[in-house]
Short mmCIF file of C-alpha atoms in Angstrom, two decimals:
data_model
loop_
_atom_site.label_atom_id
_atom_site.label_comp_id
_atom_site.label_asym_id
_atom_site.label_seq_id
_atom_site.Cartn_x
_atom_site.Cartn_y
_atom_site.Cartn_z
CA UNK A 1 50.93 45.34 20.72
CA UNK A 2 48.91 42.15 20.94
CA UNK A 3 47.28 41.04 24.17
CA UNK A 4 47.62 37.35 24.98
CA UNK A 5 45.63 35.54 27.65
CA UNK A 6 48.61 33.93 29.34
CA UNK A 7 48.86 36.09 32.43
CA UNK A 8 50.92 35.93 35.59
CA UNK A 9 48.24 34.41 37.78
CA UNK A 10 50.30 31.81 39.61
CA UNK A 11 48.61 32.45 42.93
CA UNK A 12 45.16 31.96 41.42
CA UNK A 13 46.32 28.80 39.68
CA UNK A 14 47.78 27.47 42.90
CA UNK A 15 44.62 28.10 44.92
CA UNK A 16 42.46 26.79 42.07
CA UNK A 17 44.54 23.64 41.88
CA UNK A 18 44.38 23.07 45.63
CA UNK A 19 40.59 23.56 45.58
CA UNK A 20 40.22 21.12 42.67
CA UNK A 21 42.31 18.48 44.44
CA UNK A 22 40.30 18.92 47.65
CA UNK A 23 37.04 18.64 45.70
CA UNK A 24 38.31 15.48 44.02
CA UNK A 25 39.04 13.92 47.39
CA UNK A 26 35.58 14.82 48.65
CA UNK A 27 33.91 13.37 45.55
CA UNK A 28 35.70 10.06 46.06
CA UNK A 29 33.77 9.66 49.31
CA UNK A 30 30.51 11.28 48.14
CA UNK A 31 30.17 9.24 44.95
CA UNK A 32 29.01 6.14 46.85
CA UNK A 33 25.99 7.97 48.31
CA UNK A 34 24.01 7.63 45.07
CA UNK A 35 24.65 4.36 43.31
CA UNK A 36 23.31 5.32 39.84
CA UNK A 37 25.70 8.32 39.77
CA UNK A 38 28.77 6.51 41.13
CA UNK A 39 30.59 6.18 37.80
CA UNK A 40 29.87 9.74 36.71
CA UNK A 41 31.01 11.24 40.03
CA UNK A 42 34.08 9.00 40.12
CA UNK A 43 35.08 10.09 36.62
CA UNK A 44 34.52 13.72 37.58
CA UNK A 45 36.70 13.24 40.66
CA UNK A 46 39.45 11.95 38.36
CA UNK A 47 38.97 15.01 36.14
CA UNK A 48 39.26 17.35 39.12
CA UNK A 49 42.40 15.59 40.34
CA UNK A 50 44.01 15.81 36.91
CA UNK A 51 43.04 19.45 36.47
CA UNK A 52 44.14 20.37 39.98
CA UNK A 53 47.50 18.74 39.43
CA UNK A 54 47.86 20.61 36.14
CA UNK A 55 47.10 23.95 37.79
CA UNK A 56 49.62 23.27 40.55
CA UNK A 57 52.28 22.34 38.00
CA UNK A 58 51.51 25.51 36.02
CA UNK A 59 51.72 27.62 39.17
CA UNK A 60 55.01 26.16 40.43
CA UNK A 61 56.86 25.66 37.14
CA UNK A 62 59.57 28.34 36.57
CA UNK A 63 58.83 30.41 33.50
CA UNK A 64 61.07 29.92 30.48
CA UNK A 65 63.12 27.13 32.08
CA UNK A 66 61.53 23.88 31.03
CA UNK A 67 58.85 23.97 28.26
CA UNK A 68 57.91 20.33 28.92
CA UNK A 69 56.49 21.26 32.34
CA UNK A 70 54.29 23.98 30.87
CA UNK A 71 53.21 21.73 28.02
CA UNK A 72 52.37 18.94 30.48
CA UNK A 73 50.36 21.35 32.61
CA UNK A 74 48.37 22.53 29.60
CA UNK A 75 47.70 18.93 28.53
CA UNK A 76 46.58 17.98 32.05
CA UNK A 77 44.23 20.96 32.37
CA UNK A 78 42.69 20.46 28.93
CA UNK A 79 42.43 16.71 29.52
CA UNK A 80 40.65 17.28 32.81
CA UNK A 81 38.00 19.37 31.08
CA UNK A 82 37.42 16.58 28.56
CA UNK A 83 37.11 14.01 31.34
CA UNK A 84 34.66 16.31 33.14
CA UNK A 85 32.60 16.57 29.95
CA UNK A 86 32.47 12.77 29.74
CA UNK A 87 31.41 12.62 33.41
CA UNK A 88 28.54 15.03 32.78
CA UNK A 89 27.48 12.99 29.75
CA UNK A 90 27.34 9.83 31.85
CA UNK A 91 25.42 11.64 34.58
CA UNK A 92 22.68 12.16 32.01
CA UNK A 93 22.60 8.60 30.77
CA UNK A 94 24.97 8.69 27.81
CA UNK A 95 26.72 5.43 27.02
CA UNK A 96 30.46 5.29 27.76
CA UNK A 97 32.73 6.03 24.79
CA UNK A 98 36.12 4.78 26.01
CA UNK A 99 37.65 4.42 22.54
CA UNK A 100 36.67 7.92 21.43
CA UNK A 101 37.73 9.40 24.77
CA UNK A 102 41.09 7.64 24.59
CA UNK A 103 41.59 8.90 21.01
CA UNK A 104 40.88 12.50 22.03
CA UNK A 105 43.20 12.30 25.03
CA UNK A 106 45.91 10.76 22.85
CA UNK A 107 45.53 13.56 20.30
CA UNK A 108 45.74 16.10 23.12
CA UNK A 109 48.89 14.63 24.65
CA UNK A 110 50.52 14.12 21.25
CA UNK A 111 49.66 17.66 20.20
CA UNK A 112 51.10 19.18 23.38
CA UNK A 113 54.20 17.05 23.82
CA UNK A 114 54.83 15.29 20.53
CA UNK A 115 55.58 18.28 18.31
CA UNK A 116 58.35 20.78 18.80
CA UNK A 117 56.18 23.70 17.64
CA UNK A 118 53.49 23.21 20.27
CA UNK A 119 55.84 22.00 23.00
CA UNK A 120 58.01 25.11 22.87
CA UNK A 121 55.54 27.75 21.62
CA UNK A 122 52.97 28.50 24.33
CA UNK A 123 50.70 30.40 21.94
CA UNK A 124 50.47 27.52 19.47
CA UNK A 125 49.91 25.02 22.27
CA UNK A 126 47.17 27.10 23.90
CA UNK A 127 45.44 27.64 20.55
CA UNK A 128 45.48 23.88 19.84
CA UNK A 129 44.25 22.74 23.27
CA UNK A 130 41.63 25.49 23.51
CA UNK A 131 39.99 24.62 20.21
CA UNK A 132 39.93 20.92 21.12
CA UNK A 133 38.37 21.62 24.53
CA UNK A 134 35.81 24.03 23.04
CA UNK A 135 34.64 21.39 20.55
CA UNK A 136 34.25 18.70 23.23
CA UNK A 137 32.52 21.11 25.60
CA UNK A 138 30.05 22.21 22.92
CA UNK A 139 29.21 18.63 21.94
CA UNK A 140 28.65 17.78 25.60
CA UNK A 141 26.30 20.75 26.04
CA UNK A 142 24.31 19.63 22.99
CA UNK A 143 24.06 16.09 24.40
CA UNK A 144 22.79 17.34 27.78
CA UNK A 145 20.29 19.65 26.06
CA UNK A 146 18.70 16.56 24.50
CA UNK A 147 18.48 14.70 27.81
CA UNK A 148 15.63 14.80 30.33
CA UNK A 149 15.89 15.00 34.09
CA UNK A 150 12.48 15.47 35.74
CA UNK A 151 14.11 15.77 39.16
CA UNK A 152 16.27 18.77 38.21
CA UNK A 153 15.43 20.30 34.84
CA UNK A 154 16.64 23.75 35.92
CA UNK A 155 20.04 22.36 36.87
CA UNK A 156 20.24 20.55 33.54
CA UNK A 157 19.64 23.84 31.72
CA UNK A 158 22.32 25.50 33.86
CA UNK A 159 24.79 22.76 32.96
CA UNK A 160 23.96 23.27 29.28
CA UNK A 161 24.66 26.98 29.72
CA UNK A 162 27.89 26.23 31.58
CA UNK A 163 29.01 23.94 28.75
CA UNK A 164 28.48 26.57 26.08
CA UNK A 165 30.01 29.30 28.27
CA UNK A 166 33.05 27.10 28.85
CA UNK A 167 33.36 26.55 25.08
CA UNK A 168 33.21 30.30 24.44
CA UNK A 169 35.86 31.01 27.08
CA UNK A 170 38.23 28.47 25.59
CA UNK A 171 37.58 29.84 22.09
CA UNK A 172 38.38 33.33 23.40
CA UNK A 173 41.60 31.95 24.85
CA UNK A 174 42.38 30.30 21.52
CA UNK A 175 41.69 33.48 19.55
CA UNK A 176 43.99 35.55 21.71
CA UNK A 177 46.64 32.85 21.43
CA UNK A 178 46.41 32.88 17.63
CA UNK A 179 46.97 36.62 17.67
CA UNK A 180 50.20 36.04 19.58
CA UNK A 181 51.58 33.28 17.36
CA UNK A 182 55.23 33.87 16.48
CA UNK A 183 55.54 37.05 18.54
CA UNK A 184 58.34 37.49 21.06
CA UNK A 185 57.38 37.86 24.68
CA UNK A 186 58.37 41.54 24.59
CA UNK A 187 55.54 42.26 22.15
CA UNK A 188 52.83 40.52 24.16
CA UNK A 189 51.03 43.12 26.26
CA UNK A 190 49.88 42.45 29.83
CA UNK A 191 46.30 41.26 30.08
CA UNK A 192 43.65 43.78 31.07
CA UNK A 193 40.86 43.30 33.60
CA UNK A 194 38.58 41.51 31.11
CA UNK A 195 41.30 39.01 30.24
CA UNK A 196 42.03 38.35 33.90
CA UNK A 197 38.33 37.85 34.62
CA UNK A 198 38.04 35.37 31.73
CA UNK A 199 41.09 33.45 32.91
CA UNK A 200 39.77 33.40 36.47
CA UNK A 201 36.45 32.05 35.21
CA UNK A 202 38.29 29.28 33.38
CA UNK A 203 39.94 28.31 36.66
CA UNK A 204 36.63 28.49 38.55
CA UNK A 205 34.56 26.64 35.94
CA UNK A 206 35.37 23.16 37.36
CA UNK A 207 34.05 24.25 40.75
CA UNK A 208 30.88 25.61 39.14
CA UNK A 209 30.28 22.41 37.18
CA UNK A 210 31.00 20.29 40.27
CA UNK A 211 28.46 22.24 42.31
CA UNK A 212 25.82 21.86 39.58
CA UNK A 213 26.49 18.11 39.28
CA UNK A 214 26.21 17.59 43.03
CA UNK A 215 22.98 19.61 43.15
CA UNK A 216 21.58 17.50 40.30
CA UNK A 217 22.50 14.29 42.16
CA UNK A 218 20.98 15.69 45.37
CA UNK A 219 17.75 16.52 43.50
CA UNK A 220 17.61 12.97 42.13
CA UNK A 221 18.18 11.50 45.58
CA UNK A 222 15.42 13.70 47.02
CA UNK A 223 13.08 12.62 44.21
CA UNK A 224 13.89 8.96 44.82
CA UNK A 225 13.32 9.37 48.57
CA UNK A 226 9.94 10.97 47.92
CA UNK A 227 9.08 8.06 45.63
CA UNK A 228 10.20 5.55 48.28
CA UNK A 229 8.10 7.31 50.90
CA UNK A 230 5.07 7.25 48.59
CA UNK A 231 5.32 3.61 47.49
CA UNK A 232 5.50 0.22 49.10
CA UNK A 233 9.06 -1.08 48.54
CA UNK A 234 8.01 -4.66 47.78
CA UNK A 235 5.04 -4.17 45.45
CA UNK A 236 5.77 -0.62 44.17
CA UNK A 237 2.13 0.28 44.82
CA UNK A 238 1.11 3.34 46.80
CA UNK A 239 1.76 3.13 50.52
CA UNK A 240 -1.12 3.18 53.01
CA UNK A 241 -0.16 6.68 54.14
CA UNK A 242 -0.28 8.05 50.60
CA UNK A 243 -3.61 6.29 49.99
CA UNK A 244 -5.13 8.38 52.77
CA UNK A 245 -3.31 11.55 51.70
CA UNK A 246 -4.65 11.31 48.15
CA UNK A 247 -7.88 9.53 48.99
CA UNK A 248 -9.35 12.18 51.28
CA UNK A 249 -9.27 14.93 48.61
CA UNK A 250 -10.68 12.42 46.10
CA UNK A 251 -13.60 11.59 48.40
CA UNK A 252 -14.24 15.30 49.00
CA UNK A 253 -14.20 15.98 45.25
CA UNK A 254 -16.66 13.15 44.56
CA UNK A 255 -18.98 14.42 47.28
CA UNK A 256 -18.86 17.94 45.84
CA UNK A 257 -19.52 16.73 42.27
CA UNK A 258 -22.16 14.17 43.26
CA UNK A 259 -20.18 11.40 41.56
CA UNK A 260 -19.69 7.77 42.56
CA UNK A 261 -16.57 6.21 44.03
CA UNK A 262 -15.93 2.59 44.94
CA UNK A 263 -13.55 1.28 47.57
CA UNK A 264 -12.21 -2.26 47.16
CA UNK A 265 -10.41 -4.22 49.84
CA UNK A 266 -8.54 -7.17 48.33
CA UNK A 267 -7.08 -10.03 50.37
CA UNK A 268 -5.02 -12.98 49.08
CA UNK A 269 -6.72 -16.24 50.03
CA UNK A 270 -4.75 -18.67 52.21
CA UNK A 271 -1.63 -16.53 52.04
CA UNK A 272 -0.21 -18.00 55.27
CA UNK A 273 -0.53 -21.46 53.70
CA UNK A 274 1.49 -20.24 50.68
CA UNK A 275 4.23 -18.91 52.97
CA UNK A 276 4.31 -22.09 55.04
CA UNK A 277 4.37 -24.40 52.02
CA UNK A 278 6.67 -22.52 49.64
CA UNK A 279 8.60 -20.07 51.82
CA UNK A 280 8.56 -16.31 52.32
CA UNK A 281 10.45 -15.61 49.08
CA UNK A 282 7.59 -17.22 47.15
CA UNK A 283 5.13 -15.31 49.30
CA UNK A 284 6.83 -12.06 48.30
CA UNK A 285 6.64 -13.09 44.64
CA UNK A 286 2.90 -13.74 45.04
CA UNK A 287 2.44 -10.29 46.56
CA UNK A 288 4.27 -8.71 43.62
CA UNK A 289 2.22 -10.78 41.17
CA UNK A 290 -1.08 -9.66 42.71
CA UNK A 291 0.10 -6.05 42.81
CA UNK A 292 0.94 -6.16 39.08
CA UNK A 293 -2.43 -7.64 38.19
CA UNK A 294 -4.36 -5.13 40.29
CA UNK A 295 -2.45 -2.17 38.88
CA UNK A 296 -2.66 -3.39 35.28
CA UNK A 297 -6.37 -4.18 35.61
CA UNK A 298 -7.33 -0.82 37.09
CA UNK A 299 -8.08 2.47 35.42
CA UNK A 300 -5.37 5.11 35.34
CA UNK A 301 -7.37 7.38 37.67
CA UNK A 302 -7.68 4.65 40.33
CA UNK A 303 -5.61 4.65 43.51
CA UNK A 304 -4.07 1.22 44.15
CA UNK A 305 -2.22 0.69 47.45
CA UNK A 306 -0.82 -2.04 49.61
CA UNK A 307 -2.89 -1.70 52.76
CA UNK A 308 -0.91 -4.09 54.93
CA UNK A 309 0.33 -7.68 54.89
CA UNK A 310 -1.47 -9.51 52.07
CA UNK A 311 -4.23 -6.90 51.84
CA UNK A 312 -4.63 -4.24 49.13
CA UNK A 313 -6.95 -1.27 48.82
CA UNK A 314 -8.29 0.46 45.72
CA UNK A 315 -10.29 3.65 45.21
CA UNK A 316 -11.99 3.44 41.82
CA UNK A 317 -14.08 6.26 40.26
CA UNK A 318 -17.23 4.77 38.67
CA UNK A 319 -20.30 5.99 36.79
CA UNK A 320 -22.86 3.63 38.36
CA UNK A 321 -22.85 1.62 41.55
CA UNK A 322 -23.21 -1.67 39.64
CA UNK A 323 -19.98 -0.98 37.73
CA UNK A 324 -17.99 -1.54 40.91
CA UNK A 325 -19.02 -5.19 41.13
CA UNK A 326 -18.14 -5.78 37.49
CA UNK A 327 -14.73 -4.12 37.97
CA UNK A 328 -14.03 -6.18 41.09
CA UNK A 329 -15.00 -9.43 39.35
CA UNK A 330 -12.65 -8.60 36.48
CA UNK A 331 -9.80 -8.05 38.95
CA UNK A 332 -10.60 -11.32 40.74
CA UNK A 333 -10.54 -13.23 37.44
CA UNK A 334 -7.35 -11.44 36.36
CA UNK A 335 -5.51 -12.67 39.46
CA UNK A 336 -6.84 -16.22 39.47
CA UNK A 337 -7.05 -17.09 35.76
CA UNK A 338 -3.44 -18.29 35.73
CA UNK A 339 -1.07 -19.34 38.55
CA UNK A 340 1.87 -17.28 39.74
CA UNK A 341 5.10 -18.87 38.53
CA UNK A 342 8.09 -18.65 40.84
CA UNK A 343 11.15 -20.31 39.32
CA UNK A 344 9.78 -23.72 38.29
CA UNK A 345 6.88 -23.71 40.76
CA UNK A 346 3.30 -22.76 39.84
CA UNK A 347 1.41 -21.29 42.78
CA UNK A 348 -2.39 -20.98 42.35
CA UNK A 349 -3.55 -17.61 43.67
CA UNK A 350 -7.07 -16.40 44.40
CA UNK A 351 -8.34 -13.28 46.10
CA UNK A 352 -11.43 -12.19 47.95
CA UNK A 353 -12.68 -8.65 47.42
CA UNK A 354 -14.98 -6.42 49.41
CA UNK A 355 -16.61 -3.56 47.51
CA UNK A 356 -18.28 -0.52 49.08
CA UNK A 357 -19.84 2.48 47.36
CA UNK A 358 -19.33 5.99 48.70
CA UNK A 359 -22.47 7.24 50.47
CA UNK A 360 -23.45 10.88 51.11
CA UNK A 361 -21.52 12.32 54.04
CA UNK A 362 -19.29 9.25 54.34
CA UNK A 363 -15.58 9.70 55.13
CA UNK A 364 -12.74 7.76 53.55
CA UNK A 365 -12.16 5.84 56.77
CA UNK A 366 -15.83 4.82 56.93
CA UNK A 367 -15.81 3.83 53.26
CA UNK A 368 -12.75 1.59 53.69
CA UNK A 369 -14.18 0.08 56.87
CA UNK A 370 -17.37 -0.88 55.00
CA UNK A 371 -15.29 -2.43 52.17
CA UNK A 372 -13.27 -4.35 54.78
CA UNK A 373 -16.45 -5.67 56.39
CA UNK A 374 -17.72 -6.89 53.02
CA UNK A 375 -14.32 -8.49 52.35
CA UNK A 376 -14.61 -10.66 55.43
CA UNK A 377 -18.15 -11.57 54.46
CA UNK A 378 -16.75 -12.82 51.14
CA UNK A 379 -14.14 -14.86 53.01
CA UNK A 380 -16.73 -16.38 55.31
CA UNK A 381 -18.81 -17.26 52.23
CA UNK A 382 -15.98 -19.42 50.86
CA UNK A 383 -13.28 -17.09 49.50
CA UNK A 384 -12.38 -16.37 45.86
CA UNK A 385 -15.39 -14.12 45.45
CA UNK A 386 -16.59 -10.53 45.60
CA UNK A 387 -18.60 -9.29 48.56
CA UNK A 388 -20.78 -6.26 47.85
CA UNK A 389 -24.21 -4.78 48.45
CA UNK A 390 -24.43 -3.65 44.82
CA UNK A 391 -24.35 -6.88 42.78
CA UNK A 392 -26.16 -6.28 39.47
CA UNK A 393 -29.16 -8.58 39.85
CA UNK A 394 -27.15 -10.72 42.27
CA UNK A 395 -25.36 -12.38 39.36
CA UNK A 396 -21.60 -12.61 39.69
CA UNK A 397 -21.27 -14.11 36.21
CA UNK A 398 -21.94 -10.70 34.62
CA UNK A 399 -18.26 -9.91 35.05
CA UNK A 400 -16.25 -11.43 32.23
CA UNK A 401 -12.70 -12.58 32.96
CA UNK A 402 -9.80 -10.51 31.71
CA UNK A 403 -7.48 -12.66 29.60
#
């Protein structure tokens, strides 16, 4: 006798369907919590609703009475898996494929309901839908394996494994169905424990995938919140808090190695006048412009932060004390060599910079305070200049402009 993985598991199907429908309702509300994942979670909610409805139909449909109900249930369940695969693809940045998805769904519905052989023969129908689902699930797993998700790489690998496991389960279901093709019900043996476990896993797979997707979204949200806490929202530079968190170990390391470190305090000249004349929106654009120039003109190992208002702070590793003045002059020229354009308005921007060199035993707070003092000396001397105790020969023209 041939075993066939269509078992009397109506209670499991009913509970699985109810759980899928409840999860779909929850996802409808949760999807708005993370805007970049809204479409993927919304599509997955639709997949859960379709699959849940299919399981309920399969559980409640009387056996042997109306083959259309069973065929519809199989089409709904298989279609829900395909929609879930598309949702996972979109979660990992794949472009939507509406035409291809519609073609696959059409083939699925036509195969289940459009042909007498598959509509009335459960074994043929299950073999057809299972192979189709296994192919889509495998292709989705391959697509996710090629993606990158720094916030949740482990979860991505688990989703890849779930995709391949789902494909294997559906292939197993298809193989058992092929064995039962053309056999009367009397010759199909009851499923054993392994078959029941495989069928139960098929029912539970949507819940597993949903949990992994939500954990991946949660990891991304946590990563984004950490990034927001570490950066200034307007300029995307480091925040003042993070400057001190990372700056103190840097100062300690430079003291231990006997190496030089420069602190630069940068202030936009006449920033209040810019706000009063052009408006706060233009003032924000000027802040972003200065932040871009400071970040682009600094070494990768420098710490660049918005210190407060129109003031920025930099910690720059250097080889010699005189290099700090040259670096500061380059930054000053980089900001002022062309105006900041906001819409059709050109806003001239200059900065004053105070530069202090780390001294033995000096703390980060003392270093920044000295740079701040030298900044205000530069402002009192006329602005648009660098104030430092370490000018090479007292000649500011040694620093060439960055163009």
